[in-house]
N, C-alpha and C. Protein backbone atom coordinates (compact mmCIF):
# COMPACT_ATOMS: atom_id res chain seq x y z
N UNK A 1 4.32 -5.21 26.33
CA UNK A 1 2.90 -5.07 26.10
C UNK A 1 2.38 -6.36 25.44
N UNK A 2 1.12 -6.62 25.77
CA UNK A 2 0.64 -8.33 25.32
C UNK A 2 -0.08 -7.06 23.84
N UNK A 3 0.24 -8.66 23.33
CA UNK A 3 -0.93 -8.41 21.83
C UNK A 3 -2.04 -8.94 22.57
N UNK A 4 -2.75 -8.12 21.43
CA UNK A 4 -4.32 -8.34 21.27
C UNK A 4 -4.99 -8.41 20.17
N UNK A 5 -5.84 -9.12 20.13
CA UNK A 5 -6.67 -9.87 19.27
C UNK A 5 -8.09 -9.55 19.26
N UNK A 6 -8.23 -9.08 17.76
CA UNK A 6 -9.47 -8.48 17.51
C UNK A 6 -10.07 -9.07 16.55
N UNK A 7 -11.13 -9.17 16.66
CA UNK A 7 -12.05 -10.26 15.52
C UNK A 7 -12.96 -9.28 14.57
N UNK A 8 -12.75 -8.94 13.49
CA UNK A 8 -13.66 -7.94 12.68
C UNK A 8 -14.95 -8.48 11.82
N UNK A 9 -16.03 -8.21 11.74
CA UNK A 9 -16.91 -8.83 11.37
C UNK A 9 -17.33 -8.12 9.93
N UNK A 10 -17.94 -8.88 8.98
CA UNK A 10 -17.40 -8.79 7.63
C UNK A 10 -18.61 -8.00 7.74
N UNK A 11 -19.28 -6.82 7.02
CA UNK A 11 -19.87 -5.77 6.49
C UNK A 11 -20.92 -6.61 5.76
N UNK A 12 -20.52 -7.31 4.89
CA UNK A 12 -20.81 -8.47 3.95
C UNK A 12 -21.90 -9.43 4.46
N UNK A 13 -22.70 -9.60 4.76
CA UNK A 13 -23.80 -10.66 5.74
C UNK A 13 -23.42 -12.35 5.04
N UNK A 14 -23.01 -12.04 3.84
CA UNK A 14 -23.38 -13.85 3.46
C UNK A 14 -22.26 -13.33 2.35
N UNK A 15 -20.66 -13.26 2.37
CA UNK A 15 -19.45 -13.08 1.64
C UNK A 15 -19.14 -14.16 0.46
N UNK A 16 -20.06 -15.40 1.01
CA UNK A 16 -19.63 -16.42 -0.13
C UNK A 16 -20.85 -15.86 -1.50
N UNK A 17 -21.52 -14.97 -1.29
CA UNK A 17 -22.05 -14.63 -2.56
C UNK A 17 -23.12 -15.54 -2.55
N UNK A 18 -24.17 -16.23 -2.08
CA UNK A 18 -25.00 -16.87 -2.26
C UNK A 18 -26.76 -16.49 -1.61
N UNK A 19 -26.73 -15.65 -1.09
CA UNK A 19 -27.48 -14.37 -1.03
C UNK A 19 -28.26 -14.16 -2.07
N UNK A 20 -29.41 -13.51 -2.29
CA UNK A 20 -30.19 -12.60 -3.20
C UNK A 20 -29.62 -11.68 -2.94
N UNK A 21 -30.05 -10.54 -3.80
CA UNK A 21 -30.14 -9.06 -3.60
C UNK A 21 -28.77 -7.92 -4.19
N UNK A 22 -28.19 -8.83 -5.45
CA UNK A 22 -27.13 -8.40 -6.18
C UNK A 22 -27.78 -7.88 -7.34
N UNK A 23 -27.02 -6.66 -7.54
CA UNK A 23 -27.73 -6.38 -9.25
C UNK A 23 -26.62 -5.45 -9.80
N UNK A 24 -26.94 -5.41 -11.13
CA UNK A 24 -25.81 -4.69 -11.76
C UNK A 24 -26.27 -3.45 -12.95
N UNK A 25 -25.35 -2.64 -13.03
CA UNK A 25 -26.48 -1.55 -13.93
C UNK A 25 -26.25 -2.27 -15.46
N UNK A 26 -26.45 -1.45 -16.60
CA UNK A 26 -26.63 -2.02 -17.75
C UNK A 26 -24.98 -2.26 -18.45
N UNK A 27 -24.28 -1.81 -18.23
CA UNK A 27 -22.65 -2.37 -18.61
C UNK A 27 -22.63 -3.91 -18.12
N UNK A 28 -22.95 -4.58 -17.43
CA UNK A 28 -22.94 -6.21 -17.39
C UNK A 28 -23.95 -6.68 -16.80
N UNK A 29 -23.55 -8.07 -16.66
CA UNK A 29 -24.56 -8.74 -16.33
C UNK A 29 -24.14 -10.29 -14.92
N UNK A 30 -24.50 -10.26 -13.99
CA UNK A 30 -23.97 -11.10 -12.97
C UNK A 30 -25.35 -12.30 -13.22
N UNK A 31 -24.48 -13.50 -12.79
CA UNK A 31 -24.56 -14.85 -12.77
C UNK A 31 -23.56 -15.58 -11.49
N UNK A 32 -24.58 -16.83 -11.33
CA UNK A 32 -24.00 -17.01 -10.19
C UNK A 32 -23.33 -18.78 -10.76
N UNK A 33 -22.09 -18.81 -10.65
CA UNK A 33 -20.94 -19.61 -11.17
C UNK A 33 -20.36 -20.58 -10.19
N UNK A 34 -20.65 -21.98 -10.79
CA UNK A 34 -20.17 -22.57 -9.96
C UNK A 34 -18.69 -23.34 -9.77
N UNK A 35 -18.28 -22.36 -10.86
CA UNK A 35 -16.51 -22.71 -10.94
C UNK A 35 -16.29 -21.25 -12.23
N UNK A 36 -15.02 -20.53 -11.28
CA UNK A 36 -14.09 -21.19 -10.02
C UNK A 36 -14.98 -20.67 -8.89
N UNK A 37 -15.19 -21.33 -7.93
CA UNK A 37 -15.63 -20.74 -6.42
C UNK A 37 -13.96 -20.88 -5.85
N UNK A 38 -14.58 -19.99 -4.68
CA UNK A 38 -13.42 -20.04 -3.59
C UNK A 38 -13.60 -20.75 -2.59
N UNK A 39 -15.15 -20.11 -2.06
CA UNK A 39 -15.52 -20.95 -1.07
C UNK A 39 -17.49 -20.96 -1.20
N UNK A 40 -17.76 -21.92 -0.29
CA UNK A 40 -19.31 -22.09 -0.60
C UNK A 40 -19.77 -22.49 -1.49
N UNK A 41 -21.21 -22.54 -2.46
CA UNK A 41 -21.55 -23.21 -3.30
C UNK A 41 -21.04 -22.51 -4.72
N UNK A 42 -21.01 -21.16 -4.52
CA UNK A 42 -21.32 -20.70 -5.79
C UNK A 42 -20.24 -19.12 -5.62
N UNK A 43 -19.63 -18.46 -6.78
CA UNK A 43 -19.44 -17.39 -6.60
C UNK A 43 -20.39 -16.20 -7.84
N UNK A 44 -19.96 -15.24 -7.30
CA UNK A 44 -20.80 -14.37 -8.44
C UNK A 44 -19.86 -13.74 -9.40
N UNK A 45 -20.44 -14.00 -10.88
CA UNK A 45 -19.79 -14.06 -12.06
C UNK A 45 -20.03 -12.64 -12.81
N UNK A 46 -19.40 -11.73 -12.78
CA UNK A 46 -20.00 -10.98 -13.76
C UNK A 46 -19.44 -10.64 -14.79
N UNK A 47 -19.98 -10.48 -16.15
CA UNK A 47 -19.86 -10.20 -17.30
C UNK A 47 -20.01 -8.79 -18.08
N UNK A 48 -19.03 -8.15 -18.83
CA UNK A 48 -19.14 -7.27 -19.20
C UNK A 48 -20.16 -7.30 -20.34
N UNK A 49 -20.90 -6.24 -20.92
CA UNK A 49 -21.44 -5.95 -21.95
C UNK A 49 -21.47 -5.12 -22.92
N UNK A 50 -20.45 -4.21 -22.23
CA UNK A 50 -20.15 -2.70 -23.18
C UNK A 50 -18.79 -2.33 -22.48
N UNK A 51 -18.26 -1.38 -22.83
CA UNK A 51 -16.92 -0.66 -22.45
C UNK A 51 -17.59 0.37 -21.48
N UNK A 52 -18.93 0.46 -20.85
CA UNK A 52 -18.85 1.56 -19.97
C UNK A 52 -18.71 1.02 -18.80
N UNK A 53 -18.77 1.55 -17.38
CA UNK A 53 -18.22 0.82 -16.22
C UNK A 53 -19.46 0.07 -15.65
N UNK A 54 -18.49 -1.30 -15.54
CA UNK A 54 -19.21 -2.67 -14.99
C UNK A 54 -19.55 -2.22 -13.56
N UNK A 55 -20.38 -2.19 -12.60
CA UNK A 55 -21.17 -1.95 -11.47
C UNK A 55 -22.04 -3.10 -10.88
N UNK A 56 -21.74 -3.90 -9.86
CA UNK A 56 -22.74 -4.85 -9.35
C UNK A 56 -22.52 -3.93 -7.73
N UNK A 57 -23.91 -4.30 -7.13
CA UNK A 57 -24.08 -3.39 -6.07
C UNK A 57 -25.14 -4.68 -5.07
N UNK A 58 -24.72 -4.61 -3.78
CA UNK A 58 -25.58 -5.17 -2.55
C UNK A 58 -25.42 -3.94 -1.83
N UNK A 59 -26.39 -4.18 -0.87
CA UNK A 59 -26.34 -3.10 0.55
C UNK A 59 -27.02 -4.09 1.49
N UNK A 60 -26.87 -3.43 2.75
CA UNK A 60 -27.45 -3.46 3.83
C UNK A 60 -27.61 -2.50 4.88
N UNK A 61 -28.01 -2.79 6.08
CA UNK A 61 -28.54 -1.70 6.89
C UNK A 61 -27.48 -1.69 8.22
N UNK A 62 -26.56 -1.18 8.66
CA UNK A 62 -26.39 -1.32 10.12
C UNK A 62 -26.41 -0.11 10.92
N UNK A 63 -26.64 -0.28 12.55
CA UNK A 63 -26.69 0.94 13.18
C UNK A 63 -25.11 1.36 13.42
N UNK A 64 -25.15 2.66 13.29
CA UNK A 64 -23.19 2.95 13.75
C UNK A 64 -23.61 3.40 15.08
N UNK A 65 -21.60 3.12 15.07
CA UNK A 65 -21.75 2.90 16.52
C UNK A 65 -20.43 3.90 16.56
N UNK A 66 -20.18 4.83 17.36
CA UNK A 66 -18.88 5.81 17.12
C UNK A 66 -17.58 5.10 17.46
N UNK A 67 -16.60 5.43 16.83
CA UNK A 67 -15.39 4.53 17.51
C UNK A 67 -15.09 3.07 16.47
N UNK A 68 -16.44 2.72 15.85
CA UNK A 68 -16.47 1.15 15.90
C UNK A 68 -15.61 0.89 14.36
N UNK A 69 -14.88 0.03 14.43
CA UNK A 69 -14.05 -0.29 13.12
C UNK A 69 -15.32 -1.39 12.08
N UNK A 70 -15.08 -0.72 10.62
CA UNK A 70 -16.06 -1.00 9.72
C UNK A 70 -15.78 -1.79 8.97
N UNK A 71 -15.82 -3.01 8.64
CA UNK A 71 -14.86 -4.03 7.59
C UNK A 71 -15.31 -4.96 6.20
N UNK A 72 -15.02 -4.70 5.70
CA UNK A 72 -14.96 -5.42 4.09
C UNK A 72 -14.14 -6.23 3.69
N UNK A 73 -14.26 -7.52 3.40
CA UNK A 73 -13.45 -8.12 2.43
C UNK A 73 -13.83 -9.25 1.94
N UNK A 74 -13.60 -9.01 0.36
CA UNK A 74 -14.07 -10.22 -0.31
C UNK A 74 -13.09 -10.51 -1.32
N UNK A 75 -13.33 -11.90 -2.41
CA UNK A 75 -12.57 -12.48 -3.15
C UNK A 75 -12.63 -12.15 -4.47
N UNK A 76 -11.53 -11.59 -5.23
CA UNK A 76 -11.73 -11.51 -6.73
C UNK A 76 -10.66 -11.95 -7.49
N UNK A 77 -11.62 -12.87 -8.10
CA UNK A 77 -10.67 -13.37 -9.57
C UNK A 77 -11.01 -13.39 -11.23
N UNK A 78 -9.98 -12.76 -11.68
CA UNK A 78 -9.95 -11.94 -13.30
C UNK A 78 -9.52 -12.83 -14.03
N UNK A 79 -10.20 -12.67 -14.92
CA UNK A 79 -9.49 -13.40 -16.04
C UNK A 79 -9.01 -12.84 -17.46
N UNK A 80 -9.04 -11.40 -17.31
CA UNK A 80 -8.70 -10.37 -18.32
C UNK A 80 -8.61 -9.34 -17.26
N UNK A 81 -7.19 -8.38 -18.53
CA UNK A 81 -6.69 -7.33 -17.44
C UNK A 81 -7.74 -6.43 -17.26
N UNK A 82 -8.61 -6.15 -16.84
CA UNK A 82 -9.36 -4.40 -16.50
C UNK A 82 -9.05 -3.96 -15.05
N UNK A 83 -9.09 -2.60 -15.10
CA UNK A 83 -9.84 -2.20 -13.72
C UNK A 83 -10.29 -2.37 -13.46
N UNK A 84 -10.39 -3.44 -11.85
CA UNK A 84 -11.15 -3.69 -10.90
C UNK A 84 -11.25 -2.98 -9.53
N UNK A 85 -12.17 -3.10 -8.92
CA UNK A 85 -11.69 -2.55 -7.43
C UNK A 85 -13.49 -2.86 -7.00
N UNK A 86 -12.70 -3.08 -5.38
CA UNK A 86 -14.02 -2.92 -4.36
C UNK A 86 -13.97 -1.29 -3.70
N UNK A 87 -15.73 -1.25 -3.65
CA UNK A 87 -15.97 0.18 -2.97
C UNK A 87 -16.46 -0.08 -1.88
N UNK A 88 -16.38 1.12 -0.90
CA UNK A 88 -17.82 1.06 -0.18
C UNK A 88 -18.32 2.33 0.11
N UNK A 89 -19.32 2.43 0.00
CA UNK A 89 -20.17 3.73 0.11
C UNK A 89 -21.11 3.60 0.72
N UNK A 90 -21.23 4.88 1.91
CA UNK A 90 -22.01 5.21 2.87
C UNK A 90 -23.19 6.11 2.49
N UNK A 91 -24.53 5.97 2.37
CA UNK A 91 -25.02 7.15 2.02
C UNK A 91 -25.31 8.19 2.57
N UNK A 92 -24.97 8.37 4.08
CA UNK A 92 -25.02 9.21 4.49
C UNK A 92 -23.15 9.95 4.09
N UNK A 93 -22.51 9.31 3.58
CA UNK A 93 -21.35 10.03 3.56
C UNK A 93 -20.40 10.09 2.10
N UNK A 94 -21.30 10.13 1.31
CA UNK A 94 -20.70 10.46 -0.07
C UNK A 94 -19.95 11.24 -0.15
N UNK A 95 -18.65 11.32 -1.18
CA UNK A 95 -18.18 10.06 -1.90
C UNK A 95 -18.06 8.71 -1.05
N UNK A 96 -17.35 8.01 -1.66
CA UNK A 96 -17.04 6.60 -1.70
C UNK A 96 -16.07 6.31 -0.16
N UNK A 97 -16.14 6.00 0.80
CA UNK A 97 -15.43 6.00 2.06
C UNK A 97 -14.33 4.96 2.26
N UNK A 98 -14.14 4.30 1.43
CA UNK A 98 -13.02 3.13 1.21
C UNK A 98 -12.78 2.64 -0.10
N UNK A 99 -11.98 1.80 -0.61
CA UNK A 99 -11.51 0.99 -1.77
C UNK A 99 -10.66 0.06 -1.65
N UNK A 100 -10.38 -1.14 -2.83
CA UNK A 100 -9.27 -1.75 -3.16
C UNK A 100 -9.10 -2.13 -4.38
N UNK A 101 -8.20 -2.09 -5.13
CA UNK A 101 -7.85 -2.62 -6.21
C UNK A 101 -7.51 -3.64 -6.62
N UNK A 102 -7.81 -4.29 -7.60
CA UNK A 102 -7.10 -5.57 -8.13
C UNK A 102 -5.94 -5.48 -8.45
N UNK A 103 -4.86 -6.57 -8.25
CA UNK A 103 -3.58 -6.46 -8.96
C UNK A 103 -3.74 -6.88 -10.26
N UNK A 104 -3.65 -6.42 -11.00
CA UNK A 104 -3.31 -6.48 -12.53
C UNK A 104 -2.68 -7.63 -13.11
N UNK A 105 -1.67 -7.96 -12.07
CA UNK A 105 -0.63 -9.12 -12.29
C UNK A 105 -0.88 -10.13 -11.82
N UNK A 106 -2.20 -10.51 -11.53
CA UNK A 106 -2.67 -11.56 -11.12
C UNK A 106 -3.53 -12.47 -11.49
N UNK A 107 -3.54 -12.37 -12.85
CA UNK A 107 -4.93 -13.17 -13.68
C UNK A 107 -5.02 -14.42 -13.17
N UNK A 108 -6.25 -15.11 -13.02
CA UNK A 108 -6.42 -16.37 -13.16
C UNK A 108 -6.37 -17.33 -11.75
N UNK A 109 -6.17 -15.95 -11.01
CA UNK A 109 -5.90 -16.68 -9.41
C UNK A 109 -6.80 -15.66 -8.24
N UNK A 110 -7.27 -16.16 -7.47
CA UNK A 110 -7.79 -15.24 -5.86
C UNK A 110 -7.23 -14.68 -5.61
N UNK A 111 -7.66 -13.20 -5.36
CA UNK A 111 -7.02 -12.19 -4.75
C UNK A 111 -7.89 -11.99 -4.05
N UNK A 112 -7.53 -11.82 -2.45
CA UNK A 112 -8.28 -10.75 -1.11
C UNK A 112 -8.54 -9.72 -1.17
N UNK A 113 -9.58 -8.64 -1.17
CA UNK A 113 -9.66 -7.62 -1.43
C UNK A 113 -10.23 -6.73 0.09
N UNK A 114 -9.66 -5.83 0.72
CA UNK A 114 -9.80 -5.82 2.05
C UNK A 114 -10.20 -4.31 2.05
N UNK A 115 -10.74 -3.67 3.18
CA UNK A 115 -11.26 -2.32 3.41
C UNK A 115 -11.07 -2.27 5.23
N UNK A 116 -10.86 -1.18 5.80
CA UNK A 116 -11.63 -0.87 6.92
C UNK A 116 -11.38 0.07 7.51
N UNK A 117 -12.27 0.84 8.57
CA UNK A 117 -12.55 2.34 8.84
C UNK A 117 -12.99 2.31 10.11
N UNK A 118 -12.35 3.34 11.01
CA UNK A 118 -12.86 3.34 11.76
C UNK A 118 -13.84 5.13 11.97
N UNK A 119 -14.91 4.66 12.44
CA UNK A 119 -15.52 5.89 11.80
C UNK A 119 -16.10 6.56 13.44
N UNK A 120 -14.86 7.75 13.53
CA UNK A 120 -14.72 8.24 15.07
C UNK A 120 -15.36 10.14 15.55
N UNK A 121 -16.16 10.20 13.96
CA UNK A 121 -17.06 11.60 13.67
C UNK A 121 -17.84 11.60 13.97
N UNK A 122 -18.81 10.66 13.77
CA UNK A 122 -20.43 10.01 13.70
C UNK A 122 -20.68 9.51 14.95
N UNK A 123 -22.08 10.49 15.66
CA UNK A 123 -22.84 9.62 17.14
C UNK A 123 -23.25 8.62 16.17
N UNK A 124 -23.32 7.84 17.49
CA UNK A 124 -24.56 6.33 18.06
C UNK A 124 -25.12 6.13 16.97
N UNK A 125 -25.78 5.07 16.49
CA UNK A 125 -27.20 5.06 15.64
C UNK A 125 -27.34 5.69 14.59
């Protein structure tokens, strides 16, 4: 059987973080940092402010499509141990429909943080 090669398109519209339209609830506060980046001009920095849970949130809009594989992935780097993780949440399908975690054991360096779904319940649109 030949492999095949599939190209997944990031969920994410503009992944290097340089975008408007980030915000965070009142546990921190995001800034946009121009070291360390990974890639592009700038990454987004956020800062804790309290011990309750840190939350920065984007969205966007797409039409589903049944069958179609759904994909996430972006870059995180810690510089103190906490719980981290990427979500993603559908609002038509609460709870939370994916995740990833940070490794713990990885301070101070890029970690990939990856998601994807193929979502084979849901008509068209």
């Amino acid at each position: 059987m030949a492999k095949q090669t599939i190209t997944l398109t990031n969920l994410l519209t503009n992944p290097s973080f340089e975008k408007t339209g980030w915000t965070a609830n009142s546990a921190c506060s995001v800034s946009y940092a121009a070291s360390p980046k990974h890639s592009g001009s700038y990454s987004l920095k956020v800062t804790s402010t309290s011990s309750s849970e840190s939350l920065i949130v984007t969205s966007d809009t797409y039409a589903i499509r049944k069958n179609h594989i759904y994909y996430i992935s972006v870059y995180f780097y810690e510089t103190v141990n906490v719980c981290s993780e990427m979500q993603c949440y559908w609002p038509i399908a609460e709870p939370l429909v994916g995740f990833a975690k940070v490794d713990k054991t990885k301070l101070n360096q890029w970690q990939r943080l990856s998601w994807r779904n193929v979502r084979a319940n849901w008509n068209d649109n």
